[in-house]
XYZ file of C-alpha atoms in Angstrom:
769
model
C -64.623 135.706 16.668
C -67.254 133.126 15.724
C -67.977 130.712 12.816
C -71.314 132.234 11.817
C -72.776 134.467 9.100
C -71.587 137.936 10.237
C -73.283 141.299 9.927
C -72.076 143.960 7.500
C -73.487 146.917 5.586
C -73.524 147.059 1.791
C -74.993 149.658 -0.557
C -77.772 148.663 -2.934
C -76.981 148.478 -6.637
C -79.210 147.708 -9.619
C -79.362 144.012 -10.551
C -81.569 140.966 -11.318
C -84.898 141.033 -9.425
C -86.983 138.126 -8.038
C -90.289 139.083 -6.443
C -92.359 137.170 -3.815
C -95.390 137.752 -1.687
C -96.030 135.305 1.168
C -93.091 133.017 0.330
C -90.715 132.060 -2.420
C -87.788 130.004 -3.563
C -84.935 132.306 -4.629
C -82.394 131.204 -7.179
C -78.918 132.359 -6.147
C -76.947 130.198 -8.581
C -75.083 133.253 -9.858
C -74.127 134.181 -6.263
C -74.101 130.991 -4.144
C -73.579 131.050 -0.381
C -71.336 128.605 1.518
C -72.469 127.777 5.028
C -70.936 125.144 7.313
C -68.850 123.984 4.377
C -71.889 123.379 2.186
C -72.684 125.447 -0.889
C -76.248 126.568 -1.472
C -77.703 127.657 -4.801
C -81.165 128.511 -3.363
C -82.627 130.256 -0.351
C -86.201 129.925 0.839
C -87.908 133.098 2.063
C -91.327 133.473 3.653
C -93.525 135.249 6.181
C -94.746 133.111 9.075
C -97.121 134.851 11.485
C -95.199 137.973 12.544
C -91.815 136.545 11.519
C -89.799 136.550 8.334
C -87.529 133.574 7.622
C -84.541 133.038 5.353
C -83.736 129.275 5.207
C -81.259 127.137 3.321
C -82.812 123.645 3.471
C -86.426 124.242 2.436
C -89.296 126.385 3.560
C -89.519 127.250 7.232
C -91.817 125.015 9.268
C -92.021 125.418 13.086
C -90.437 122.385 14.795
C -88.738 121.202 11.599
C -84.896 120.996 11.603
C -83.499 123.569 9.226
C -80.805 126.291 8.990
C -82.809 129.516 9.077
C -82.508 133.163 10.048
C -85.700 134.368 11.814
C -86.565 138.005 12.311
C -89.600 140.194 12.775
C -91.476 140.828 9.598
C -92.870 144.082 10.996
C -95.549 145.340 8.682
C -93.929 143.803 5.620
C -95.979 141.312 3.536
C -93.949 141.118 0.322
C -90.448 141.527 -1.027
C -87.905 141.103 -3.735
C -84.375 139.878 -4.167
C -81.593 141.358 -6.347
C -78.203 139.850 -7.117
C -75.259 142.196 -7.499
C -71.916 141.246 -8.952
C -69.453 143.328 -6.926
C -65.771 142.820 -6.138
C -64.998 143.557 -2.482
C -61.176 143.489 -2.136
C -59.353 142.400 0.970
C -58.631 145.364 3.224
C -62.066 146.870 2.613
C -64.226 148.284 5.353
C -66.065 144.964 5.545
C -62.772 143.205 6.200
C -61.939 145.747 8.862
C -65.220 144.982 10.631
C -64.688 141.226 10.290
C -60.996 140.420 10.864
C -61.575 136.671 10.214
C -62.773 137.427 6.681
C -59.696 136.529 4.709
C -60.861 136.437 1.075
C -62.273 139.007 -1.340
C -66.004 139.279 -1.910
C -67.499 138.367 -5.266
C -71.204 139.244 -5.151
C -74.126 140.053 -2.816
C -77.727 138.828 -2.607
C -79.961 141.648 -1.317
C -83.500 140.880 -0.026
C -85.745 143.902 0.422
C -88.994 143.662 2.415
C -91.890 146.052 1.757
C -95.333 146.637 3.179
C -98.545 147.024 1.251
C -97.690 150.639 0.534
C -94.349 149.544 -0.944
C -92.486 151.162 1.914
C -89.169 149.503 2.747
C -89.246 147.811 6.132
C -85.823 146.057 6.157
C -83.032 144.787 3.995
C -81.177 141.458 4.322
C -77.828 141.016 2.509
C -75.967 137.718 1.929
C -72.424 138.170 0.586
C -70.290 135.575 -1.215
C -66.648 135.528 -0.024
C -65.661 132.162 -1.475
C -65.757 129.533 1.345
C -66.921 132.284 3.700
C -70.096 134.337 3.700
C -71.403 137.423 5.448
C -74.907 138.442 6.557
C -75.981 142.058 6.922
C -79.343 143.387 7.994
C -80.496 146.995 7.679
C -83.712 147.809 9.416
C -86.298 150.571 9.123
C -89.381 151.345 11.163
C -91.241 148.341 12.575
C -88.157 146.148 12.959
C -87.801 143.902 16.002
C -84.772 141.720 16.964
C -84.098 138.433 15.108
C -82.825 135.023 15.985
C -80.162 132.988 14.226
C -81.257 129.376 14.273
C -77.776 127.853 14.397
C -74.962 126.765 16.698
C -72.069 129.179 17.276
C -68.428 127.988 17.444
C -65.192 129.790 18.136
C -62.385 129.793 15.580
C -59.660 127.199 15.964
C -61.978 124.934 17.998
C -63.669 121.559 17.522
C -66.918 120.657 19.212
C -69.794 118.236 18.964
C -73.268 119.428 17.957
C -75.853 116.907 19.298
C -78.657 118.457 17.276
C -77.032 117.231 14.095
C -75.065 114.324 15.578
C -71.878 115.780 14.171
C -68.426 116.900 15.191
C -67.904 120.461 13.937
C -64.464 122.012 13.379
C -64.084 125.742 12.955
C -60.672 126.800 11.472
C -58.772 130.048 11.906
C -60.461 131.525 8.833
C -63.896 130.941 10.255
C -64.718 128.090 7.856
C -66.692 125.313 9.523
C -66.760 121.629 8.596
C -69.147 119.053 10.099
C -68.485 115.282 10.264
C -71.548 113.216 11.072
C -71.455 110.459 13.667
C -74.205 108.610 11.811
C -73.550 105.971 9.194
C -74.983 105.977 5.669
C -77.988 103.892 6.788
C -78.663 106.020 9.868
C -80.073 109.474 10.634
C -79.833 111.875 13.542
C -82.825 111.996 15.831
C -81.903 115.496 17.085
C -80.698 114.550 20.583
C -77.215 113.315 19.774
C -78.057 109.676 18.923
C -78.301 107.990 15.530
C -81.131 105.733 14.532
C -81.441 103.472 11.519
C -83.047 104.685 8.293
C -85.341 101.708 8.205
C -88.015 102.259 5.561
C -87.757 101.655 1.789
C -90.761 102.572 -0.314
C -91.707 101.452 -3.838
C -94.420 103.306 -5.671
C -95.012 103.500 -9.418
C -91.687 102.825 -11.119
C -89.691 104.485 -8.306
C -87.746 102.857 -5.484
C -86.969 105.210 -2.555
C -84.175 103.527 -0.653
C -83.476 103.395 3.059
C -81.037 106.341 2.745
C -83.453 108.339 0.591
C -81.793 107.538 -2.743
C -84.178 107.415 -5.704
C -84.053 104.743 -8.428
C -86.335 104.746 -11.452
C -87.103 101.321 -12.939
C -87.097 101.817 -16.745
C -88.848 98.645 -17.926
C -90.997 95.631 -17.010
C -88.417 93.255 -15.487
C -87.744 91.896 -12.017
C -85.260 93.669 -9.708
C -83.700 92.980 -6.317
C -85.204 95.379 -3.785
C -83.482 94.040 -0.661
C -81.016 91.365 0.376
C -78.557 91.021 3.187
C -75.575 88.805 3.943
C -77.133 88.174 7.364
C -79.708 85.872 5.724
C -77.948 83.856 2.983
C -80.172 83.072 -0.001
C -82.938 85.487 1.059
C -83.954 88.398 -1.149
C -86.952 90.558 -1.891
C -87.682 90.949 -5.586
C -90.002 93.485 -7.204
C -91.529 92.597 -10.616
C -92.698 95.570 -12.676
C -95.179 95.724 -15.561
C -96.875 98.482 -17.589
C -100.434 99.649 -17.021
C -102.098 102.186 -19.279
C -98.897 103.277 -21.059
C -96.180 101.057 -22.506
C -93.404 103.467 -21.488
C -94.179 103.538 -17.754
C -94.205 100.614 -15.390
C -95.663 99.869 -11.935
C -94.995 97.260 -9.304
C -96.964 94.127 -10.169
C -95.864 91.634 -7.529
C -93.342 91.310 -4.653
C -91.508 88.014 -4.323
C -89.743 86.766 -1.160
C -87.102 84.343 -2.375
C -86.274 82.010 0.511
C -83.040 80.212 1.164
C -84.776 76.854 0.497
C -84.018 75.992 -3.131
C -86.754 77.126 -5.433
C -89.185 78.143 -2.703
C -90.775 81.600 -2.974
C -93.684 83.546 -1.497
C -95.383 85.974 -3.935
C -97.413 88.899 -2.822
C -99.789 89.573 -5.663
C -102.432 92.099 -6.702
C -105.767 91.821 -4.948
C -103.978 90.843 -1.706
C -103.395 87.277 -2.962
C -100.446 85.360 -1.668
C -98.887 82.349 -3.415
C -96.496 79.772 -1.986
C -94.854 78.837 -5.250
C -98.004 78.290 -7.285
C -100.407 77.435 -4.454
C -102.693 80.223 -3.142
C -102.744 80.744 0.625
C -105.922 81.820 2.446
C -104.944 84.541 4.879
C -106.642 86.776 7.447
C -105.574 88.969 10.370
C -104.368 85.919 12.283
C -100.723 85.318 11.428
C -99.865 82.223 9.370
C -96.310 80.926 9.634
C -95.048 79.594 6.254
C -91.419 78.448 5.883
C -90.361 80.829 8.675
C -92.263 83.781 7.255
C -95.216 85.273 9.171
C -98.055 86.258 6.810
C -101.093 88.385 7.581
C -103.801 90.134 5.622
C -106.024 93.089 6.586
C -107.895 95.872 4.927
C -104.652 97.671 3.973
C -103.051 94.728 2.166
C -100.773 91.797 2.943
C -97.662 91.739 5.187
C -94.793 89.269 5.271
C -92.371 89.310 8.216
C -89.124 87.407 8.581
C -86.887 87.579 11.697
C -83.162 86.763 11.806
C -80.599 87.410 14.489
C -81.516 90.755 16.076
C -83.613 92.355 13.316
C -86.875 91.835 11.456
C -87.677 92.417 7.772
C -91.272 93.361 7.118
C -92.688 93.704 3.643
C -96.158 95.241 3.104
C -97.899 95.321 -0.322
C -101.313 96.778 -1.112
C -101.187 96.149 -4.851
C -99.598 99.504 -5.678
C -97.315 100.567 -2.779
C -94.659 98.463 -1.020
C -92.856 99.312 2.205
C -89.812 97.306 3.249
C -89.316 97.966 6.943
C -86.273 96.944 9.038
C -86.543 96.946 12.819
C -83.910 96.129 15.469
C -81.074 97.833 17.386
C -78.569 97.357 14.618
C -79.818 97.175 11.075
C -78.218 94.634 8.730
C -76.124 95.465 5.721
C -78.581 96.264 2.953
C -78.147 95.599 -0.727
C -80.413 95.893 -3.740
C -82.294 99.002 -4.869
C -83.375 99.718 -1.276
C -79.814 99.492 0.019
C -76.959 101.973 -0.038
C -75.156 100.380 -2.982
C -73.146 101.797 -5.838
C -74.624 99.186 -8.187
C -76.746 100.499 -11.095
C -80.407 99.649 -11.602
C -79.597 97.301 -14.491
C -77.100 95.425 -12.281
C -79.920 94.555 -9.850
C -82.068 92.910 -12.532
C -83.082 89.307 -11.673
C -83.095 87.164 -14.782
C -85.216 84.412 -13.237
C -88.038 86.852 -12.688
C -87.609 88.737 -15.977
C -89.436 87.499 -19.080
C -87.835 87.709 -22.518
C -88.131 91.228 -23.963
C -89.069 92.854 -20.665
C -86.205 95.346 -21.081
C -87.522 96.659 -24.418
C -87.977 100.446 -24.220
C -91.013 102.283 -25.665
C -91.676 105.932 -26.357
C -95.323 106.998 -26.486
C -96.779 110.411 -27.340
C -97.141 112.782 -24.390
C -100.584 112.846 -22.751
C -102.138 116.271 -23.503
C -104.283 116.080 -20.350
C -101.238 116.230 -18.095
C -100.428 119.607 -16.439
C -96.998 119.167 -14.998
C -97.104 122.518 -13.084
C -100.300 121.538 -11.316
C -98.904 118.074 -10.549
C -95.705 119.603 -9.077
C -97.745 121.843 -6.792
C -99.662 118.762 -5.655
C -96.527 116.799 -4.939
C -95.046 119.677 -2.930
C -97.898 119.287 -0.410
C -95.568 116.800 1.258
C -93.530 119.728 2.558
C -96.576 121.404 4.102
C -98.777 120.671 7.104
C -99.890 118.090 8.098
C -97.085 116.143 6.351
C -94.424 118.525 7.698
C -94.861 116.860 11.105
C -92.924 113.987 9.643
C -90.375 115.872 7.572
C -87.681 115.610 10.290
C -88.074 111.816 10.400
C -88.510 111.249 6.674
C -87.157 113.613 4.044
C -90.100 114.378 1.731
C -87.881 115.282 -1.230
C -87.391 111.751 -2.560
C -91.188 111.235 -2.462
C -91.742 114.579 -4.196
C -89.260 113.562 -6.890
C -91.016 110.214 -7.413
C -94.415 111.990 -7.476
C -93.443 114.638 -10.052
C -91.595 112.171 -12.260
C -94.753 110.054 -12.410
C -97.543 112.614 -12.586
C -95.698 114.669 -15.239
C -95.634 111.625 -17.505
C -98.640 109.492 -16.559
C -102.326 110.473 -16.240
C -103.813 111.122 -12.825
C -106.083 108.057 -12.758
C -106.610 104.987 -10.532
C -106.160 107.137 -7.413
C -102.525 107.782 -8.336
C -102.344 111.335 -6.936
C -103.455 110.249 -3.485
C -101.243 107.113 -3.575
C -98.093 109.204 -3.385
C -99.406 111.002 -0.309
C -100.480 107.659 1.071
C -96.954 106.266 0.474
C -95.342 109.038 2.472
C -97.874 108.844 5.290
C -97.341 105.032 5.382
C -93.564 105.497 5.728
C -94.173 107.931 8.551
C -96.507 105.520 10.282
C -93.819 102.823 10.305
C -91.684 105.319 12.234
C -94.570 105.838 14.680
C -95.473 109.280 13.328
C -99.150 109.788 12.428
C -99.897 112.396 9.770
C -103.191 113.733 11.107
C -106.203 114.300 8.893
C -104.208 114.316 5.661
C -107.016 112.738 3.615
C -109.601 115.355 4.502
C -107.149 118.244 4.043
C -106.071 117.030 0.616
C -109.545 115.923 -0.575
C -108.368 112.321 -0.661
C -111.093 111.193 1.742
C -112.766 109.205 -1.090
C -109.453 107.516 -1.822
C -109.153 104.017 -0.423
C -105.829 102.330 -1.186
C -107.426 98.900 -0.785
C -110.255 99.443 -3.312
C -108.844 96.568 -5.420
C -108.397 94.169 -2.513
C -109.713 90.672 -3.347
C -110.051 91.636 -7.005
C -108.216 89.061 -9.075
C -106.903 90.198 -12.432
C -105.136 88.070 -15.001
C -101.535 88.638 -16.133
C -102.675 90.927 -18.952
C -104.836 93.071 -16.631
C -104.479 95.374 -13.647
C -107.022 96.738 -11.216
C -108.011 100.311 -11.921
C -110.820 102.694 -12.828
C -113.062 101.555 -15.632
C -114.199 103.877 -18.460
C -117.839 103.524 -17.405
C -117.094 104.106 -13.713
C -116.232 101.861 -10.824
C -113.142 99.769 -10.415
C -112.131 96.441 -11.859
C -109.707 94.691 -14.191
C -108.398 96.881 -17.028
C -106.294 95.726 -20.023
C -102.572 96.401 -19.809
C -101.308 98.597 -22.638
C -99.118 96.048 -24.408
C -101.828 93.409 -24.403
C -104.496 95.862 -25.666
C -102.296 97.278 -28.394
C -102.313 93.916 -30.237
C -106.063 94.161 -30.761
C -106.910 97.881 -30.762
C -104.919 98.390 -33.962
C -107.335 96.040 -35.780
C -110.447 96.948 -33.837
C -110.871 93.383 -32.596
C -111.838 92.085 -29.173
C -109.561 89.057 -29.072
C -108.081 86.161 -30.973
C -109.006 85.123 -34.539
C -111.683 82.501 -34.930
C -110.595 78.875 -34.748
C -112.422 76.712 -37.242
C -112.241 72.937 -36.953
C -114.029 70.188 -38.883
C -116.786 69.656 -36.374
C -116.508 72.743 -34.154
C -115.704 76.440 -34.172
C -114.844 78.897 -31.440
C -114.105 82.611 -30.991
C -112.228 83.868 -27.933
C -112.412 87.501 -26.766
C -110.780 89.392 -23.868
C -113.167 90.439 -21.106
C -111.184 93.649 -20.448
C -111.380 94.694 -24.117
C -115.143 94.212 -24.131
C -115.556 96.156 -20.866
C -113.330 98.971 -22.273
C -116.144 99.527 -24.740
C -118.795 99.192 -22.061
C -119.865 95.699 -23.098
C -120.878 93.184 -20.467
C -119.918 89.736 -21.776
C -122.544 88.023 -19.656
C -125.397 89.417 -21.769
C -123.845 88.256 -25.106
C -125.016 85.126 -26.822
C -124.999 83.371 -30.189
C -128.096 83.052 -32.417
C -129.361 80.633 -29.833
C -129.870 82.729 -26.654
C -128.841 79.738 -24.533
C -125.370 79.746 -26.090
C -123.427 82.281 -23.995
C -119.709 82.948 -23.658
C -117.737 80.959 -21.099
C -115.065 82.874 -19.166
C -111.807 81.272 -18.028
C -111.364 82.279 -14.388
C -107.549 82.482 -14.704
C -107.130 84.277 -18.012
C -110.459 86.198 -18.127
C -110.760 85.233 -21.806
C -114.368 84.629 -22.951
C -115.021 81.843 -25.510
C -118.087 81.403 -27.711
C -118.353 78.046 -29.520
C -120.588 75.631 -31.367
C -120.208 72.092 -32.665
C -122.305 69.290 -34.156
C -123.825 68.452 -30.777
C -124.762 72.029 -29.985
C -125.182 74.083 -33.163
C -126.343 77.247 -31.304
C -128.433 78.385 -34.280
C -125.584 78.057 -36.800
C -126.686 78.567 -40.418
C -124.975 76.390 -43.056
C -124.520 77.924 -46.494
C -122.594 76.837 -49.649
C -121.364 78.325 -52.869
C -119.391 76.883 -55.732
C -116.157 76.722 -53.748
C -116.891 76.918 -50.029
C -119.079 75.665 -47.238
C -119.921 78.411 -44.673
C -120.965 77.906 -41.025
C -122.389 81.244 -39.936
C -123.309 82.506 -36.491
C -123.464 85.890 -34.755
C -122.627 87.186 -31.291
C -125.319 89.605 -30.205
C -126.771 91.177 -27.077
C -130.271 91.794 -28.346
C -133.190 90.896 -26.090
C -130.807 90.933 -23.168
C -132.166 93.898 -21.242
C -133.252 93.400 -17.662
C -135.382 96.511 -17.941
C -138.008 95.225 -20.328
C -138.581 97.695 -23.158
C -135.383 99.711 -22.573
C -131.630 98.933 -22.558
C -128.525 100.734 -21.415
C -125.854 99.054 -23.527
C -124.858 99.655 -27.112
C -125.970 97.005 -29.583
C -123.411 94.301 -30.259
C -123.250 92.391 -33.537
C -120.137 90.282 -34.165
C -120.156 87.948 -37.168
C -118.910 84.518 -36.212
C -118.390 82.511 -39.402
C -116.114 79.709 -40.601
C -115.418 79.156 -44.288
C -114.253 75.741 -45.458
C -112.968 74.813 -48.894
C -115.103 72.134 -50.545
C -113.662 68.644 -49.887
C -111.480 67.159 -52.581
C -113.735 64.095 -52.879
C -116.100 65.512 -55.450
C -115.752 62.945 -58.265
C -114.244 59.558 -57.379
C -114.209 56.552 -59.655
C -114.003 53.019 -58.196
C -113.294 49.766 -60.073
C -114.241 46.595 -58.201
C -111.471 44.036 -58.204
C -111.686 43.128 -54.547
C -114.298 42.718 -51.847
C -113.527 46.086 -50.267
C -111.254 49.118 -50.478
C -110.717 52.247 -48.414
C -109.483 55.620 -49.717
C -107.956 58.054 -47.089
C -108.865 61.659 -47.852
C -107.264 64.828 -46.501
C -108.563 68.147 -47.775
C -108.030 71.339 -45.759
C -109.976 70.917 -42.545
C -111.652 67.726 -43.775
C -110.026 64.384 -42.906
C -111.969 61.147 -43.471
C -111.931 57.686 -45.040
C -114.099 56.773 -48.045
C -114.718 53.014 -48.300
C -116.577 50.664 -50.648
C -117.458 47.098 -49.632
C -119.270 44.284 -51.429
C -121.446 41.643 -49.767
C -122.887 38.397 -51.110
C -125.946 38.228 -48.871
C -128.004 41.348 -48.497
C -129.606 40.144 -45.251
C -126.613 38.787 -43.341
C -124.124 40.983 -45.182
C -121.788 38.090 -45.736
C -118.616 39.674 -47.079
C -117.553 38.677 -50.568
C -114.213 36.883 -50.333
C -111.316 37.952 -52.540
C -111.461 35.984 -55.820
C -114.532 34.167 -54.491
C -116.815 32.404 -56.904
C -119.845 34.449 -57.853
C -122.699 32.980 -59.915
C -124.249 34.758 -62.756
C -127.452 36.581 -61.810
C -126.442 36.472 -58.172
C -127.546 39.371 -55.971
C -124.749 41.588 -54.616
C -124.866 44.457 -52.105
C -122.396 47.370 -52.368
C -122.030 49.782 -49.449
C -120.226 53.184 -49.613
C -119.248 54.947 -46.389
C -117.512 58.274 -45.609
C -116.041 57.859 -42.119
C -115.072 61.066 -40.330
C -117.481 63.499 -41.990
C -119.943 65.494 -39.935
C -123.181 63.850 -41.173
C -125.229 66.519 -39.364
C -123.964 69.023 -41.926
C -122.597 67.119 -44.903
C -124.001 63.872 -46.465
C -122.772 61.401 -49.068
C -124.661 61.062 -52.386
C -123.950 58.234 -54.858
C -124.673 60.048 -58.069
C -123.951 57.286 -60.566
C -122.520 53.727 -60.828
C -121.725 51.870 -64.074
C -119.923 48.751 -65.270
C -117.290 48.415 -68.027
C -115.250 45.579 -69.482
C -112.004 47.481 -68.994
C -110.279 49.086 -65.915
C -110.889 52.538 -67.314
C -114.233 54.088 -66.336
C -114.434 55.314 -69.916
C -114.431 51.863 -71.541
C -116.172 51.335 -74.856
C -118.730 48.969 -73.279
C -120.734 50.577 -70.505
C -123.782 49.477 -68.525
C -125.455 51.958 -66.094
C -126.742 50.783 -62.710
C -127.391 54.154 -61.006
C -128.229 57.296 -62.944
C -128.500 60.707 -61.230
C -128.812 59.019 -57.851
C -131.610 56.704 -58.926
C -131.763 53.051 -60.092
C -131.599 52.468 -63.845
C -135.310 52.251 -64.705
C -134.710 49.544 -67.285
C -133.001 47.216 -64.749
C -135.454 46.017 -62.103
C -132.672 44.283 -60.102
C -131.110 47.605 -59.025
C -132.212 49.107 -55.725
C -130.725 52.149 -53.836
C -131.074 52.804 -50.093
C -130.349 55.848 -47.882
C -128.874 57.818 -50.703
C -128.224 61.451 -49.630
C -129.365 60.838 -46.046
C -126.119 60.392 -44.191
C -122.457 59.520 -44.386
C -123.208 56.141 -45.949
C -125.569 54.545 -48.510
C -125.911 51.215 -50.379
C -127.226 49.706 -53.553
C -127.794 46.144 -54.821
C -127.931 44.528 -58.248
C -127.663 41.035 -59.916
C -124.332 40.029 -61.426
C -124.062 39.919 -65.227
C -121.628 39.525 -68.094
C -121.244 41.412 -71.340
C -122.197 39.470 -74.548
C -119.196 38.087 -76.356
C -116.844 38.958 -73.436
C -115.158 36.691 -70.901
C -113.392 37.494 -67.639
C -113.663 40.551 -65.403
C -116.355 43.194 -65.118
C -115.358 46.557 -63.606
C -117.779 48.601 -61.513
C -117.346 52.404 -61.137
C -119.145 54.744 -58.815
C -119.209 58.532 -58.816
C -120.010 60.097 -55.397
C -120.468 63.728 -54.251
C -120.891 65.488 -50.963
C -123.910 67.645 -50.303
C -124.451 70.334 -47.667
C -127.399 69.103 -45.674
C -130.329 71.465 -45.750
C -133.627 69.875 -45.054
C -134.162 66.944 -47.519
C -132.712 68.687 -50.556
C -129.818 66.220 -50.759
C -132.119 63.176 -51.232
C -132.618 62.337 -54.936
C -136.208 62.221 -56.071
C -136.688 59.010 -58.092
C -139.595 57.762 -60.157
C -141.181 61.204 -60.572
C -139.302 62.780 -63.371
C -136.316 65.063 -62.916
C -135.074 65.026 -59.290
C -134.960 68.222 -57.325
C -131.878 70.402 -57.538
C -129.461 69.778 -54.704
C -127.204 72.226 -52.995
C -123.943 70.487 -53.943
C -120.389 71.508 -54.544
C -118.691 71.844 -57.894
C -117.239 68.544 -59.160
C -113.992 67.622 -60.809
C -112.153 64.446 -61.711
C -109.956 63.054 -58.985
C -106.278 63.135 -59.932
C -105.596 59.998 -57.922
C -108.725 57.763 -58.014
C -109.075 54.589 -55.939
C -110.049 51.366 -57.677
C -111.890 48.302 -56.398
C -112.255 45.338 -58.742
C -114.834 42.553 -58.343
C -114.717 39.371 -60.398
C -117.448 36.839 -60.860
C -117.730 33.885 -63.279
C -120.433 31.694 -64.796
């Protein structure tokens, strides 16, 4: 007797029906079949040329290793399967026919084949007898002999099957068990020898390990992809980050951490390579850096490191990474690529994980995604021309990665074709070429290096733009900060003598706006882009006002400008961009120095003023000689009717926009500016018309002005005379801040509201006679 699926005859009963035409995947969970010690919950049926196949390990493909039963399909082109729950006790007729059948039957799967006229051509029956199974075939007209694609063993024997690199034992009950000669990091090449499983692939958020295990990276942190005890201190780290959705990550960079303390080589997007922070210029000629061989071609960048009797090769094209081991005996492999029992979280590398990278997000499902269509696409990996590689590389892990991604993330940025490219790339590393796959899958227009040499900042990735073409696109988490408020970037920064507005280039381009055609009111004032961050800054200051308009109301000074793209068309009377109009204004509170009183008791005094954005010093100085400006010494003797010069200066104000106006000055016989005796020197910015000794210069023209007068004394009073001055600031607008004197009422000035200072500064000047 033999360890094989035996023939028997069973009658057909009514049951659950599953129909198929050319092929189908039949669910036999309610009546599983055990074969070679392995339990199967599915069988794959299909017509291939003139044959009909029943397989256990996927659809039948000529030349692909599988456990299948092949037979003539005759004139059949369709069929159905029914599952029957039926107890077949020991001692039955089936047991008489098959003496090695020791257990009772539980159920039977019956596959019926029909032709186009619904005539029955043949019937295939698979019976469940616990750890044993039976096969029965009943044929009708048109049947031809069939083949069992399997190896036959006698009971109570042990033998070696070179096709599966295993030792197979068949016990007295006809139950077979196979023990593989290959290790967990090896596979059988079909001729009795084991070869290393030597390719690990990373695509999207999925790591497909050397042994075909699948790990899904759940966040935006850094993880160990590969390390080995054969090279102490060496490891390959993958850093992940989101793209268009916050709840799905992609590989951003691959880092080779070398055994030299702190030294690392980073493979970046756009085929850039960094040695620590220094960019390396690569081409197809190998560059040796710290024992690592680096090259760059049209497919991406490759880093190779050899140690002992094997080589580690890492290739990165900006989206897909292959870690390839070559050599007669592969090293022990750890990390997500290796055959380790460690969880994904245990492989996280804290030094390459920013704070908060493990925060999980849940976004609404994308209504444009059709998971059924995506699944059909992913299953192309089991069909020709990819099937030529299925023996070498199991397509199922790639199909799993593909469906998990495309059922949750939109089919953009060439993502559909990237999964096929990833599988074809793994096959190529095993010296198997998948012929013409791009043309057969309509991926001919796909070029996995379309972002090569495109540098994107940390908050961008290279992908398809809304308006067509490829370039840098905002990452979801970065964009979400601004899209909620409808802004293009950071808030305006207003300083005392300058203002700037910074916007993100990718946010502008998302709306179809080309930053290079934007400008302020002055068309020569364009945005300046930072080449590292891709942030665009518009600014103006006192040296370059860029058409800024200065306005004032009772409480604020307003610097107003606008970012526009008008008159920017290169097509003359037409344009192809939406109009842009972004207000760019800074509002400042009026300075606190609106009404200051000074009493002269010294030759000079300085008052330090801080008010919001305004920081400056207001000073008042007295001079004896108006020509040489000889400073008046403290307590110096001053003769009656001696000419004195007083100068007021506001140091630190922007005199291109704000000027100092001395509105009034008067003398009293007491420290208080409201003394009972008062003599006016300056009234409403002009000299007292009844005192010919008073002159005023540069009043309202800049940050400083001066006036002169002859010393005097009040009748009947001895001692000190106190001088007080009231000054205001005025927003400069033409000559409207200059008082008009000698021609009646001076013009109205655009000034700020005034109030008494709560902490006035006093300067006291004393002269005697």
